[in-house]
Short mmCIF file of C-alpha atoms in Angstrom, two decimals:
data_model
loop_
_atom_site.label_atom_id
_atom_site.label_comp_id
_atom_site.label_asym_id
_atom_site.label_seq_id
_atom_site.Cartn_x
_atom_site.Cartn_y
_atom_site.Cartn_z
CA GLY A 1 -11.66 -13.62 8.91
CA GLY A 2 -9.76 -16.58 7.50
CA ASN A 3 -9.77 -18.41 10.87
CA ASP A 4 -13.55 -18.98 10.69
CA LEU A 5 -13.40 -20.65 7.26
CA PRO A 6 -14.30 -24.32 6.80
CA PRO A 7 -11.31 -26.41 5.66
CA ALA A 8 -10.32 -25.86 2.01
CA GLY A 9 -11.65 -28.58 -0.28
CA THR A 10 -14.92 -29.07 1.64
CA PRO A 11 -18.30 -28.33 -0.03
CA GLN A 12 -18.50 -25.04 1.93
CA ASN A 13 -15.00 -23.96 0.80
CA GLN A 14 -14.38 -25.53 -2.60
CA TRP A 15 -11.05 -25.67 -4.37
CA LYS A 16 -11.04 -22.92 -6.99
CA ILE A 17 -8.87 -20.90 -9.38
CA LEU A 18 -8.44 -17.14 -9.08
CA VAL A 19 -7.98 -15.17 -12.31
CA TYR A 20 -7.10 -11.47 -12.01
CA ASP A 21 -5.56 -8.61 -13.97
CA ALA A 22 -2.60 -6.48 -12.85
CA PRO A 23 -4.68 -3.70 -11.14
CA CYS A 24 -6.69 -6.27 -9.16
CA ARG A 25 -3.53 -8.14 -8.19
CA SER A 26 -2.44 -4.83 -6.59
CA VAL A 27 -5.72 -4.79 -4.62
CA ILE A 28 -5.25 -8.36 -3.33
CA SER A 29 -1.48 -8.54 -2.66
CA PRO A 30 -1.31 -6.29 0.47
CA LEU A 31 -4.33 -8.07 1.98
CA LEU A 32 -3.91 -11.79 1.29
CA SER A 33 -0.76 -13.91 1.21
CA VAL A 34 -0.48 -17.10 -0.86
CA SER A 35 -1.15 -19.21 2.26
CA GLN A 36 -4.24 -17.13 3.11
CA LEU A 37 -5.55 -17.58 -0.44
CA ARG A 38 -4.97 -21.31 -0.11
CA ARG A 39 -6.99 -21.39 3.14
CA ARG A 40 -9.78 -19.87 1.07
CA GLY A 41 -9.53 -22.76 -1.38
CA VAL A 42 -7.52 -20.99 -4.09
CA THR A 43 -5.14 -23.54 -5.64
CA LEU A 44 -3.92 -21.34 -8.50
CA HIS A 45 -3.89 -17.59 -9.08
CA LEU A 46 -3.23 -16.50 -12.64
CA LEU A 47 -3.12 -13.30 -14.68
CA ILE A 48 -5.95 -13.05 -17.19
CA GLN A 49 -3.49 -12.13 -19.97
CA SER A 50 -1.31 -15.21 -19.38
CA ASP A 51 -1.55 -18.51 -21.30
CA ARG A 52 -3.77 -20.67 -19.09
CA GLU A 53 -4.27 -24.42 -19.37
CA PRO A 54 -7.85 -25.80 -19.29
CA ILE A 55 -8.93 -27.21 -15.89
CA PRO A 56 -12.52 -28.10 -16.77
CA ASP A 57 -13.56 -29.64 -13.43
CA VAL A 58 -12.69 -26.63 -11.20
CA PRO A 59 -14.69 -23.39 -10.78
CA ALA A 60 -12.94 -20.08 -11.51
CA VAL A 61 -13.32 -16.77 -9.69
CA TYR A 62 -12.45 -13.75 -11.85
CA PHE A 63 -11.49 -10.43 -10.23
CA VAL A 64 -10.79 -7.87 -12.95
CA GLU A 65 -11.43 -4.35 -14.21
CA PRO A 66 -14.56 -4.14 -16.39
CA THR A 67 -12.71 -3.32 -19.63
CA ARG A 68 -13.59 -4.43 -23.16
CA ALA A 69 -10.32 -6.42 -23.40
CA ASN A 70 -11.02 -8.32 -20.15
CA LEU A 71 -14.64 -9.05 -21.07
CA THR A 72 -13.60 -10.34 -24.50
CA GLN A 73 -11.03 -12.62 -22.85
CA ILE A 74 -13.58 -13.91 -20.33
CA ALA A 75 -16.08 -14.62 -23.13
CA SER A 76 -13.35 -16.56 -24.95
CA ASP A 77 -12.50 -18.56 -21.76
CA VAL A 78 -16.20 -19.40 -21.27
CA ALA A 79 -16.64 -20.45 -24.91
CA LYS A 80 -13.56 -22.73 -24.69
CA GLY A 81 -14.83 -24.29 -21.44
CA LEU A 82 -11.53 -23.67 -19.63
CA TYR A 83 -13.21 -24.09 -16.22
CA ALA A 84 -16.30 -25.75 -14.72
CA SER A 85 -18.09 -22.48 -13.87
CA TYR A 86 -17.34 -18.76 -13.82
CA HIS A 87 -17.87 -16.34 -10.93
CA LEU A 88 -17.25 -12.85 -12.32
CA ASN A 89 -16.30 -10.04 -9.96
CA PHE A 90 -15.59 -6.59 -11.35
CA VAL A 91 -13.54 -4.16 -9.29
CA THR A 92 -15.90 -1.30 -10.15
CA ARG A 93 -19.21 -0.78 -11.95
CA LEU A 94 -19.63 -2.66 -15.22
CA ASP A 95 -20.88 -0.23 -17.87
CA ARG A 96 -24.27 -1.28 -19.29
CA SER A 97 -23.16 -1.14 -22.94
CA LEU A 98 -20.15 -3.38 -22.17
CA MET A 99 -22.38 -5.78 -20.23
CA GLU A 100 -24.75 -6.07 -23.20
CA GLU A 101 -21.80 -6.62 -25.56
CA PHE A 102 -20.46 -9.37 -23.24
CA ALA A 103 -23.90 -10.98 -22.98
CA ARG A 104 -24.13 -11.17 -26.79
CA LEU A 105 -20.74 -12.94 -26.96
CA VAL A 106 -21.62 -15.65 -24.41
CA VAL A 107 -25.10 -16.17 -25.91
CA GLN A 108 -23.59 -16.60 -29.39
CA SER A 109 -21.19 -19.27 -28.10
CA GLY A 110 -24.04 -21.02 -26.25
CA SER A 111 -22.11 -20.92 -22.98
CA ILE A 112 -24.13 -18.51 -20.82
CA SER A 113 -25.18 -21.34 -18.47
CA ARG A 114 -21.56 -21.69 -17.31
CA ILE A 115 -21.60 -18.20 -15.75
CA ALA A 116 -22.58 -18.81 -12.12
CA SER A 117 -22.53 -15.20 -10.87
CA LEU A 118 -21.64 -11.62 -11.82
CA HIS A 119 -21.00 -8.83 -9.31
CA ASP A 120 -19.79 -5.24 -9.16
CA GLN A 121 -17.59 -5.33 -6.06
CA TYR A 122 -16.69 -1.62 -5.68
CA LEU A 123 -13.11 -2.35 -4.58
CA ASP A 124 -11.26 0.03 -6.90
CA TYR A 125 -8.61 1.06 -4.35
CA VAL A 126 -5.65 -0.50 -2.57
CA CYS A 127 -5.90 -0.83 1.21
CA LEU A 128 -2.38 -0.79 2.67
CA GLU A 129 -3.36 -0.44 6.34
CA LYS A 130 -6.58 -0.10 8.33
CA ARG A 131 -6.23 3.67 8.15
CA LEU A 132 -4.38 4.05 4.86
CA PHE A 133 -5.51 3.50 1.29
CA THR A 134 -4.41 4.63 -2.16
CA LEU A 135 -6.39 4.83 -5.39
CA ASN A 136 -3.25 3.46 -7.08
CA LYS A 137 -3.54 5.74 -10.12
CA ARG A 138 0.00 5.88 -11.45
CA ASP A 139 1.23 9.25 -12.76
CA SER A 140 -2.21 10.75 -12.12
CA TYR A 141 -0.74 14.15 -11.20
CA VAL A 142 1.13 14.37 -14.51
CA LEU A 143 -1.94 13.12 -16.36
CA TYR A 144 -4.20 16.03 -15.45
CA ASN A 145 -1.55 18.74 -14.94
CA GLY A 146 0.54 18.06 -18.04
CA SER A 147 0.79 20.52 -20.93
CA GLY A 148 -1.56 19.95 -23.85
CA VAL A 149 -3.96 17.80 -21.80
CA THR A 150 -7.46 17.66 -23.33
CA GLU A 151 -10.81 18.11 -21.57
CA SER A 152 -11.76 14.49 -22.26
CA VAL A 153 -8.53 13.21 -20.62
CA ILE A 154 -9.23 15.32 -17.52
CA GLU A 155 -12.85 14.11 -17.48
CA ASP A 156 -11.75 10.46 -17.63
CA ALA A 157 -9.13 11.01 -14.89
CA MET A 158 -11.71 12.67 -12.59
CA ASN A 159 -14.15 9.81 -13.27
CA ASP A 160 -11.48 7.27 -12.29
CA ILE A 161 -10.77 9.11 -9.03
CA ALA A 162 -14.48 9.47 -8.24
CA TYR A 163 -15.05 5.73 -8.85
CA GLY A 164 -12.12 4.94 -6.54
CA LEU A 165 -13.50 7.14 -3.77
CA PHE A 166 -16.97 5.68 -4.30
CA SER A 167 -15.47 2.22 -3.75
CA VAL A 168 -14.11 3.40 -0.38
CA VAL A 169 -17.50 4.88 0.56
CA ALA A 170 -19.28 1.68 -0.50
CA THR A 171 -16.87 -0.50 1.50
CA MET A 172 -17.42 1.63 4.62
CA GLY A 173 -21.16 1.48 3.96
CA CYS A 174 -21.44 5.03 5.20
CA VAL A 175 -22.19 8.25 3.30
CA PRO A 176 -19.60 10.91 4.16
CA VAL A 177 -19.95 14.66 4.48
CA ILE A 178 -17.98 15.86 1.42
CA ARG A 179 -16.01 19.11 1.54
CA CYS A 180 -13.75 20.66 -1.11
CA PRO A 181 -12.50 24.05 -2.33
CA LYS A 182 -14.62 25.64 -5.07
CA GLY A 183 -13.62 25.23 -8.68
CA GLY A 184 -11.09 22.96 -10.36
CA ALA A 185 -10.46 19.24 -9.99
CA PRO A 186 -11.57 18.78 -6.33
CA GLU A 187 -15.06 20.18 -6.98
CA MET A 188 -15.37 18.13 -10.19
CA VAL A 189 -14.52 14.92 -8.28
CA ALA A 190 -16.81 15.85 -5.38
CA ARG A 191 -19.80 16.44 -7.69
CA LYS A 192 -19.20 13.17 -9.55
CA LEU A 193 -18.88 11.24 -6.28
CA ASN A 194 -22.01 12.88 -4.87
CA LYS A 195 -23.97 11.80 -7.97
CA MET A 196 -22.66 8.22 -7.75
CA ILE A 197 -23.80 8.04 -4.11
CA SER A 198 -27.22 9.52 -5.02
CA ASP A 199 -27.67 7.08 -7.92
CA HIS A 200 -26.77 4.00 -5.86
CA PRO A 201 -29.91 2.00 -4.98
CA THR A 202 -29.11 1.32 -1.32
CA LEU A 203 -26.38 3.64 0.02
CA LEU A 204 -28.67 6.61 0.77
CA ARG A 205 -31.33 4.41 2.33
CA GLY A 206 -29.12 3.45 5.26
CA ARG A 207 -27.64 0.36 3.63
CA GLY A 208 -24.15 -0.30 2.30
CA ALA A 209 -23.32 -1.19 -1.30
CA SER A 210 -23.81 -4.85 -0.42
CA GLY A 211 -27.25 -4.12 1.02
CA SER A 212 -26.19 -4.64 4.65
CA ALA A 213 -27.61 -2.35 7.34
CA MET A 214 -25.39 0.48 8.49
CA GLN A 215 -25.35 3.26 11.06
CA SER A 216 -26.03 6.57 9.35
CA HIS A 217 -25.81 8.93 12.35
CA HIS A 218 -21.97 8.77 12.47
CA ARG A 219 -20.91 10.23 9.14
CA PRO A 220 -17.21 10.55 8.34
CA LEU A 221 -15.76 13.69 6.78
CA LEU A 222 -14.23 13.41 3.30
CA VAL A 223 -12.02 16.37 2.37
CA ILE A 224 -10.93 16.49 -1.28
CA MET A 225 -7.92 18.73 -1.95
CA ASP A 226 -5.81 19.50 -4.99
CA ARG A 227 -2.21 18.28 -4.73
CA ASN A 228 -1.15 21.73 -5.97
CA SER A 229 -2.24 23.25 -2.66
CA ASP A 230 0.83 21.59 -1.05
CA LEU A 231 3.57 20.50 -3.42
CA ILE A 232 6.37 20.70 -0.84
CA THR A 233 5.32 17.72 1.33
CA PRO A 234 5.73 14.96 -1.31
CA ILE A 235 9.05 16.42 -2.51
CA GLN A 236 10.99 17.25 0.65
CA HIS A 237 13.12 14.73 2.54
CA THR A 238 11.74 13.03 5.65
CA SER A 239 12.87 12.03 9.13
CA THR A 240 10.43 9.39 10.41
CA TYR A 241 10.81 5.60 10.14
CA GLN A 242 8.03 4.68 7.70
CA ALA A 243 8.61 7.76 5.52
CA LEU A 244 12.34 6.99 5.24
CA ILE A 245 11.61 3.36 4.31
CA ASP A 246 9.44 4.65 1.46
CA ASP A 247 12.00 7.28 0.45
CA VAL A 248 15.31 5.43 0.46
CA LEU A 249 14.40 1.74 -0.04
CA ASN A 250 12.47 -0.07 -2.76
CA HIS A 251 9.02 -0.06 -1.12
CA ASN A 252 5.76 -0.97 -2.86
CA ALA A 253 2.45 -2.32 -1.52
CA ASN A 254 4.00 -2.94 1.95
CA ARG A 255 6.85 -5.03 0.46
CA ILE A 256 10.43 -3.84 1.03
CA GLU A 257 13.46 -4.86 -1.00
CA PHE A 258 17.07 -3.92 -0.38
CA VAL A 259 20.52 -5.31 -1.07
CA VAL A 260 22.93 -6.36 1.70
CA GLU A 261 26.53 -7.43 1.44
CA VAL A 262 27.27 -10.84 2.96
CA GLU A 263 30.45 -12.90 3.24
CA GLU A 264 30.36 -16.48 1.99
CA ASN A 265 33.43 -18.74 1.82
CA GLY A 266 35.68 -15.72 2.27
CA ARG A 267 34.05 -13.83 -0.60
CA LYS A 268 31.70 -10.86 -0.39
CA LYS A 269 28.53 -10.92 -2.43
CA ASN A 270 25.30 -8.93 -2.67
CA VAL A 271 22.04 -10.56 -1.55
CA THR A 272 18.56 -9.09 -2.06
CA LYS A 273 16.37 -9.22 1.06
CA ARG A 274 12.58 -8.97 0.87
CA PHE A 275 10.17 -8.35 3.72
CA ASP A 276 6.40 -7.79 3.90
CA LEU A 277 5.50 -5.19 6.51
CA GLU A 278 2.08 -5.39 8.17
CA ALA A 279 1.51 -2.24 10.18
CA ASP A 280 -1.71 -3.56 11.74
CA ASP A 281 -0.20 -6.87 12.93
CA ASP A 282 3.35 -5.77 13.79
CA PRO A 283 3.47 -4.08 17.23
CA PHE A 284 6.91 -2.49 16.70
CA TYR A 285 6.07 -1.03 13.29
CA SER A 286 2.66 0.15 14.46
CA SER A 287 4.22 1.93 17.47
CA HIS A 288 7.24 3.48 15.74
CA LYS A 289 6.38 4.09 12.07
CA PHE A 290 5.68 7.79 12.72
CA ASN A 291 8.57 8.25 15.18
CA PRO A 292 11.84 10.04 14.34
CA PHE A 293 14.31 7.55 12.88
CA PRO A 294 16.87 7.69 15.78
CA GLU A 295 14.05 6.89 18.25
CA ALA A 296 13.04 3.84 16.19
CA ILE A 297 16.65 2.56 16.24
CA GLU A 298 16.92 3.07 20.01
CA SER A 299 13.56 1.40 20.70
CA ASN A 300 14.42 -1.57 18.48
CA GLY A 301 17.64 -2.17 20.44
CA ALA A 302 15.90 -1.82 23.80
CA GLU A 303 12.98 -4.12 22.88
CA LEU A 304 15.29 -6.75 21.37
CA THR A 305 17.41 -6.79 24.55
CA GLU A 306 14.27 -7.12 26.70
CA VAL A 307 12.91 -10.01 24.59
CA THR A 308 16.27 -11.82 24.54
CA ASN A 309 16.59 -11.50 28.34
CA ARG A 310 13.04 -12.77 28.83
CA GLN A 311 13.77 -15.72 26.52
CA SER A 312 16.90 -16.58 28.55
CA GLU A 313 14.90 -16.39 31.79
CA ILE A 314 12.22 -18.77 30.51
CA GLN A 315 14.78 -21.23 29.17
CA ALA A 316 16.67 -21.10 32.49
CA LYS A 317 13.46 -21.75 34.45
CA THR A 318 12.53 -24.75 32.34
CA GLY A 319 15.94 -26.24 33.13
CA ALA A 320 15.90 -25.43 36.89
CA SER A 321 13.94 -26.96 39.75
CA GLY A 322 12.68 -24.41 42.26
CA ASN A 323 11.78 -25.55 45.80
CA ASP A 324 9.98 -23.03 48.02
CA GLY A 325 7.95 -25.41 50.15
CA VAL A 326 6.16 -26.62 47.03
CA ASP A 327 6.42 -30.04 45.51
CA PRO A 328 9.44 -29.67 43.17
CA MET A 329 7.83 -31.82 40.49
CA GLU A 330 4.62 -29.75 40.53
CA SER A 331 6.55 -26.46 40.53
CA ALA A 332 8.72 -27.55 37.61
CA ALA A 333 5.64 -28.70 35.67
CA ASN A 334 3.90 -25.33 36.25
CA GLU A 335 7.02 -23.41 35.18
CA LEU A 336 7.34 -25.56 32.09
CA ALA A 337 3.67 -25.08 31.15
CA THR A 338 3.99 -21.30 31.52
CA ALA A 339 7.17 -21.27 29.42
CA VAL A 340 5.64 -23.43 26.70
CA ASP A 341 2.66 -21.06 26.55
CA SER A 342 4.67 -17.82 26.40
CA LEU A 343 7.75 -18.82 24.41
CA PRO A 344 6.20 -19.06 20.88
CA ALA A 345 4.73 -15.53 21.12
CA LEU A 346 8.04 -14.24 22.47
CA LEU A 347 10.03 -15.87 19.66
CA ASP A 348 7.61 -14.46 17.08
CA ARG A 349 8.09 -10.98 18.55
CA LYS A 350 11.85 -11.45 18.51
CA LYS A 351 11.76 -12.53 14.86
CA LYS A 352 9.77 -9.40 13.90
CA LEU A 353 12.18 -7.18 15.84
CA GLU A 354 15.15 -8.78 14.05
CA VAL A 355 13.47 -8.02 10.69
CA HIS A 356 13.25 -4.38 11.77
CA THR A 357 16.92 -4.44 12.81
CA SER A 358 17.78 -5.41 9.20
CA ILE A 359 15.49 -2.74 7.75
CA LEU A 360 16.76 -0.04 10.12
CA GLN A 361 20.33 -0.89 9.15
CA ALA A 362 19.49 -0.71 5.42
CA VAL A 363 17.79 2.68 5.90
CA MET A 364 20.72 3.90 8.02
CA ASN A 365 23.20 2.94 5.28
CA GLU A 366 21.31 5.05 2.72
CA VAL A 367 20.69 7.95 5.11
CA ALA A 368 24.39 8.12 6.04
CA ALA A 369 25.65 7.71 2.47
CA ARG A 370 23.46 10.55 1.19
CA ASP A 371 23.49 12.86 4.26
CA VAL A 372 19.70 12.86 4.24
CA PRO A 373 19.39 14.70 7.62
CA GLN A 374 21.17 17.76 6.20
CA PHE A 375 18.75 17.96 3.29
CA TYR A 376 15.78 17.41 5.61
CA GLU A 377 16.85 20.15 8.04
CA LEU A 378 17.54 22.73 5.33
CA GLU A 379 14.28 21.96 3.50
CA SER A 380 12.32 22.15 6.78
CA SER A 381 13.88 25.55 7.55
CA LEU A 382 12.90 26.78 4.08
CA ALA A 383 9.37 25.34 4.27
CA THR A 384 8.60 26.68 7.75
CA GLY A 385 9.85 30.18 6.93
CA ASN A 386 12.84 30.16 9.31
CA TYR A 387 14.81 32.33 6.89
CA GLY A 388 12.14 35.02 6.91
CA LYS A 389 13.10 37.62 4.33
CA ASP A 390 16.79 36.74 4.39
CA LEU A 391 16.86 35.38 0.83
CA THR A 392 20.63 35.88 0.59
CA LYS A 393 21.32 33.44 3.45
CA ALA A 394 18.76 30.96 2.07
CA LYS A 395 20.47 31.01 -1.34
CA ARG A 396 23.93 30.69 0.23
CA ASP A 397 22.94 27.64 2.33
CA VAL A 398 21.23 25.93 -0.63
CA LEU A 399 24.21 26.65 -2.91
CA GLU A 400 26.63 25.24 -0.35
CA LEU A 401 24.75 21.92 -0.14
CA VAL A 402 23.96 21.40 -3.84
CA THR A 403 27.53 22.13 -4.93
CA ASP A 404 29.11 19.73 -2.40
CA PRO A 405 29.92 16.55 -4.38
CA ALA A 406 30.11 14.50 -1.17
CA LYS A 407 26.51 15.27 -0.15
CA GLY A 408 23.50 13.43 -1.57
CA ASN A 409 22.80 12.26 -5.09
CA VAL A 410 21.40 14.22 -8.03
CA GLN A 411 17.80 13.49 -7.03
CA ASP A 412 18.41 14.74 -3.46
CA LYS A 413 19.78 18.01 -4.82
CA VAL A 414 16.98 18.49 -7.35
CA ARG A 415 14.44 18.02 -4.54
CA LEU A 416 16.20 20.65 -2.43
CA VAL A 417 16.19 23.14 -5.32
CA ILE A 418 12.45 22.50 -5.92
CA VAL A 419 11.69 23.14 -2.23
CA TYR A 420 13.81 26.33 -2.38
CA CYS A 421 11.83 27.42 -5.43
CA LEU A 422 8.40 26.63 -3.88
CA ALA A 423 9.04 27.81 -0.32
CA THR A 424 10.70 31.19 -0.93
CA THR A 425 10.10 34.29 -3.01
CA ALA A 426 13.59 34.02 -4.48
CA PRO A 427 13.88 35.81 -7.86
CA THR A 428 14.20 33.72 -11.02
CA ALA A 429 17.84 34.77 -11.42
CA ASP A 430 18.73 33.24 -7.99
CA ILE A 431 16.90 29.98 -8.81
CA ASP A 432 18.67 29.79 -12.19
CA GLU A 433 22.02 30.41 -10.46
CA VAL A 434 21.40 27.61 -7.93
CA ALA A 435 20.20 25.17 -10.62
CA GLY A 436 23.17 26.07 -12.85
CA SER A 437 25.68 25.57 -10.00
CA MET A 438 24.20 22.15 -9.27
CA LYS A 439 24.70 21.05 -12.90
CA LYS A 440 28.41 21.83 -12.66
#
């Protein structure tokens, strides 16, 4: 943890520059804030593709994908002597042919002595929470399900996914039991991952990717499924707090952005608010992210009232002098000490709750404007088979909602039609009729 670090700028925690590419920035940003990087001695963090000024007396830590373009850029930086020394960290395994090509470049420029270290870090995934990660492969579903996709494109996509999962396995330092359906993409990924684990020099011998000892008798289960086995879940509307944040607000890598209207000098103007949500360090979010949205609103109000009352009590006590047979001076000093100890934590909790009040209000505005609950309820009824074989009623209810101009936006209605199509055995003519009515 960052709290155990020696002070930045000391020999044990030197000042340094961090150079990364866009994918590795995505890995770092949910985990380390600018202030946390600074505590680790990072004075500057720069994209590898950007124009960077020479700082020849400071070491540089590179954290990048092992691509030909990145390696060529690093070789150029080393040859120019941009920094004092170079610590190279690749997010996944550096291919041997690329490593040899890179070695030739730095040998030719006579600058190989400036490279202090080179490591494969196996961190090719984005950890959003302690129990939530993503491989961060944009448009991956379209990539390997699109029309006209070639075998080599599918092979490369499966390799990328297997490398990402291997990074997770290596970080855990524990070999999982892998299960998947036979045939298709899941089995291809499972076989590739199994081979990567088998080929790794230490993982199967009871040691993690870093060589540290690990417990092998508690093996996690890794289930690899094809997204096509459940297409409804990512498409249908939602009803819980975290899912609605992701659905209706601009939400990426735990950062939320939304616009609020404020009044300034008698004029109304739009202001963009940004918040970073940390599910593991935010008690309210951790407790309520999976709760139905109305419950989250109610709990936020109740907890905020409780904290405000407690704050008032403490402030009242620090200003009063109790006398119950105890020395008033001593009693007041004890009360004050207790208040001083508890007030900062209370104010921090209040601040976090007030952030959630803003977010809940922003979600509520979108939910109300688009009648999201109606879409959610109808889609849930379709998905859970509540209509049974009554396809006429299902079509009538879907038609009624998608043709109402006051309900939802175009995307909401398209999602409902897709769920209707996937969840029922409605004939093509009915689906065409519903889609056609929506266009009008």
